[in-house]
Coordinates of C-alpha atoms in Angstrom, one line a residue:
Chain A
M12 CA 110.6 142.4 93.9
T13 CA 109.4 144.4 97.1
D14 CA 106.8 142.3 98.7
P15 CA 107.3 142.0 102.1
A16 CA 106.0 138.5 102.9
L17 CA 108.1 136.9 100.1
L18 CA 111.3 139.1 101.2
I19 CA 111.0 137.7 104.6
L20 CA 110.3 134.1 103.6
A21 CA 113.6 134.3 101.6
S22 CA 115.6 135.7 104.5
L23 CA 114.2 133.0 106.7
A24 CA 115.2 130.5 104.2
D25 CA 118.9 130.1 105.3
G26 CA 118.3 130.4 108.9
D27 CA 116.1 131.7 111.7
K28 CA 116.3 135.4 112.5
H29 CA 114.6 137.7 114.6
G30 CA 113.1 141.2 113.3
Y31 CA 115.8 143.5 113.3
A32 CA 118.2 140.7 111.7
M33 CA 115.6 140.3 109.1
M34 CA 115.5 143.9 108.2
V35 CA 119.2 144.2 107.8
D36 CA 119.4 140.8 105.8
I37 CA 116.4 142.2 103.5
T38 CA 118.2 145.5 102.8
A39 CA 121.4 143.6 101.8
F40 CA 120.1 140.8 99.6
S41 CA 117.3 142.9 97.9
G42 CA 118.3 146.7 98.3
V43 CA 114.8 147.1 99.7
T44 CA 114.5 148.7 103.3
L45 CA 111.1 147.2 105.3
G46 CA 110.1 150.1 108.1
P47 CA 109.0 148.2 111.4
G48 CA 105.5 148.3 110.8
T49 CA 105.6 146.9 107.3
L50 CA 107.9 144.1 108.4
Y51 CA 105.7 143.3 111.5
G52 CA 102.5 143.4 109.5
A53 CA 104.0 140.7 107.0
I54 CA 105.1 138.4 110.0
T55 CA 101.6 138.7 111.7
R56 CA 100.0 137.5 108.3
L57 CA 103.0 134.9 107.8
E58 CA 102.6 133.6 111.2
E59 CA 98.5 133.3 110.7
K60 CA 99.1 131.2 107.6
G61 CA 101.6 128.8 109.4
W62 CA 104.5 129.7 106.9
I63 CA 106.7 131.3 109.6
R64 CA 106.7 130.1 113.4
P65 CA 108.5 131.9 116.5
V66 CA 111.5 129.8 117.9
P67 CA 111.5 129.6 121.7
S68 CA 114.1 132.2 122.7
Q69 CA 114.8 133.8 126.2
D70 CA 115.8 136.9 124.8
R71 CA 113.0 139.9 123.9
R72 CA 114.4 139.7 120.2
Q73 CA 112.0 136.8 119.1
P74 CA 113.5 134.7 116.1
Y75 CA 111.5 133.0 113.6
K76 CA 111.9 130.3 111.2
L77 CA 110.5 128.8 108.2
T78 CA 107.9 126.0 108.2
A79 CA 107.7 123.4 105.9
A80 CA 104.5 124.9 104.4
G81 CA 106.5 127.9 104.1
R82 CA 109.4 126.7 102.3
R83 CA 106.9 125.2 99.9
H84 CA 105.3 128.4 99.5
L85 CA 108.5 130.3 98.9
A86 CA 109.6 127.5 96.3
E87 CA 106.3 127.8 94.5
Q88 CA 106.5 131.7 94.3
L89 CA 110.3 131.7 93.2
D90 CA 109.4 129.0 90.4
S91 CA 106.6 131.4 89.1
I92 CA 108.9 134.7 89.4
G93 CA 111.8 132.6 87.6
Q94 CA 109.2 131.6 84.5
F95 CA 108.3 135.3 84.3
V96 CA 111.7 136.4 84.1
A97 CA 112.6 133.9 81.5
T98 CA 109.5 134.8 79.5
G99 CA 110.5 138.5 79.6
R100 CA 114.0 138.0 78.8
A101 CA 113.1 135.7 75.7
R102 CA 110.9 138.3 74.5
L103 CA 113.5 141.0 74.7
A104 CA 115.9 138.9 72.9
S105 CA 113.6 138.2 70.2
A106 CA 112.0 141.5 69.9
Chain B
M296 CA 115.2 169.4 110.5
S297 CA 115.5 166.9 113.7
G298 CA 113.9 163.5 113.5
P299 CA 111.2 162.5 116.1
P300 CA 112.1 161.6 119.7
R301 CA 112.6 158.1 120.3
V302 CA 109.9 158.1 123.0
L303 CA 107.1 158.8 120.0
L304 CA 108.3 155.8 118.3
H305 CA 107.0 153.6 121.3
W306 CA 104.1 155.8 121.8
V307 CA 102.8 155.3 118.0
T308 CA 103.0 151.4 118.9
R309 CA 100.1 151.9 121.3
I310 CA 97.8 152.3 118.0
Y311 CA 97.9 148.9 117.6
P312 CA 95.0 146.7 118.9
R313 CA 95.4 145.5 122.5
A314 CA 95.6 141.8 121.5
W315 CA 98.2 142.3 118.8
R316 CA 100.3 144.2 121.4
D317 CA 99.8 141.2 123.8
R318 CA 101.5 138.8 121.3
Y319 CA 104.1 141.2 119.7
G320 CA 104.5 144.3 121.5
R321 CA 107.4 143.1 123.6
E322 CA 109.7 141.8 120.2
F323 CA 108.6 144.8 118.6
E324 CA 109.6 147.2 121.2
A325 CA 113.2 145.2 121.2
M326 CA 113.3 145.8 117.4
L327 CA 112.8 149.6 117.8
E328 CA 115.6 149.5 120.2
D329 CA 118.2 148.1 117.8
L330 CA 117.2 150.6 115.2
P331 CA 120.3 152.9 114.3
Q332 CA 120.0 156.5 114.7
Q333 CA 119.3 157.3 111.2
G334 CA 116.3 154.7 110.9
Q335 CA 114.5 156.6 113.7
N336 CA 113.0 159.3 111.6
W337 CA 109.6 160.5 110.5
K338 CA 109.2 157.8 107.7
T339 CA 109.7 155.4 110.5
V340 CA 106.9 156.9 112.7
W341 CA 104.6 157.1 109.5
D342 CA 105.2 153.2 108.6
I343 CA 104.3 152.2 112.1
S344 CA 101.1 154.5 112.3
K345 CA 100.4 152.8 108.9
G346 CA 100.9 149.3 110.0
A347 CA 98.6 150.0 113.2
I348 CA 95.8 151.6 111.5
T349 CA 95.8 148.6 108.9
M350 CA 96.0 146.2 111.9
R351 CA 93.1 147.6 113.3
A352 CA 91.0 148.1 110.2
T353 CA 91.8 144.2 109.2
Q354 CA 91.3 142.8 112.6
R355 CA 88.6 140.0 112.7
P356 CA 85.8 140.6 113.9
V357 CA 85.9 144.3 112.3
K358 CA 85.1 146.4 114.8
L359 CA 83.4 149.1 112.5
V360 CA 82.7 151.8 115.4
K361 CA 86.3 151.8 116.5
V362 CA 88.0 151.9 112.8
T363 CA 85.5 154.8 111.9
A364 CA 86.6 156.6 115.2
I365 CA 90.2 156.1 114.4
F366 CA 89.6 157.6 111.1
A367 CA 87.5 160.7 112.5
V368 CA 90.2 161.3 115.0
A369 CA 93.1 161.2 112.2
G370 CA 91.2 163.6 109.9
L371 CA 90.9 165.9 112.9
I372 CA 94.2 166.0 113.4
V373 CA 95.1 166.4 109.6
A374 CA 92.1 169.3 109.7
G375 CA 93.8 170.9 112.8
G376 CA 97.1 171.0 111.5
I377 CA 96.2 172.1 108.1
A378 CA 94.0 175.0 110.0
F379 CA 97.1 176.1 112.3
A380 CA 99.5 176.1 109.4
I381 CA 97.4 178.6 107.4
P382 CA 97.9 182.0 108.5
D383 CA 94.8 184.1 110.0
S384 CA 93.5 186.9 107.7
F385 CA 91.0 189.5 108.2
V386 CA 89.0 190.7 105.2
S387 CA 86.8 193.7 105.5
M388 CA 84.6 195.5 102.5
S389 CA 82.6 198.5 102.5
L390 CA 80.5 199.8 99.4
V391 CA 80.5 203.5 99.2
R392 CA 78.1 205.0 97.2
A393 CA 77.3 208.9 96.1
D394 CA 74.3 209.8 94.1
S395 CA 73.6 213.0 93.0
S396 CA 69.8 213.9 93.0
I397 CA 67.3 216.6 92.8
D398 CA 64.2 216.3 94.6
G399 CA 64.9 213.1 95.6
K400 CA 65.2 212.0 92.0
V401 CA 68.4 210.2 91.5
L402 CA 70.3 211.8 88.4
S403 CA 73.4 209.7 88.2
T404 CA 75.5 207.2 90.2
S405 CA 78.7 208.9 90.6
L406 CA 80.6 206.8 92.5
E407 CA 80.5 203.4 93.6
R408 CA 83.4 201.7 95.1
T409 CA 84.0 198.5 97.0
L410 CA 86.7 199.1 99.2
T411 CA 88.6 195.9 100.5
D412 CA 91.0 195.6 103.0
E413 CA 92.9 192.3 103.8
W414 CA 95.2 191.8 106.3
C415 CA 96.9 188.4 107.3
S416 CA 98.9 187.5 110.3
A417 CA 102.7 186.9 109.7

């Protein structure tokens, strides 16, 4: 799983984070390292879609949080991936 | 091979559209400052450049003239880099021909050689 948008949504699912914290968290749970350009390209798109929003902060480091719509989208995507994984494993087992 | 200077990471950020920099520039710069030393490499420079060019190419409304200009400049930079990387070379060719003739009639072409000299810069 290397889709930056999905990785960011999964990262924010357990709490608000700023860009660098997302980068570190994503590397830790997925093994994927997102570059700054890739990360912020995805953040821009996710905010435009209303799936994440910035949290008021005094710091230059801007934390983001998952919106309700973002949480629903993440759940749908994970269901879809789960179904794919289950089907793949079943076919491998029966082959 | 040493990495790029830190200032280069901030310089390529200026490729992003002005509106994007107004909205995200401050936090993006803060994130770049958080990157550890090993994260400040040419791969990161390329990632930021690619993100910025993609942002420009997909911004609404699409500013075709600007996008074309950006790719033209990028192409010139790549072409210039390749041109300077290829060593200079000089090639000269000369044709030597000797004919034997009697009373202006050519009896045979006894020698025809093309001499080629190639000189390449180090």
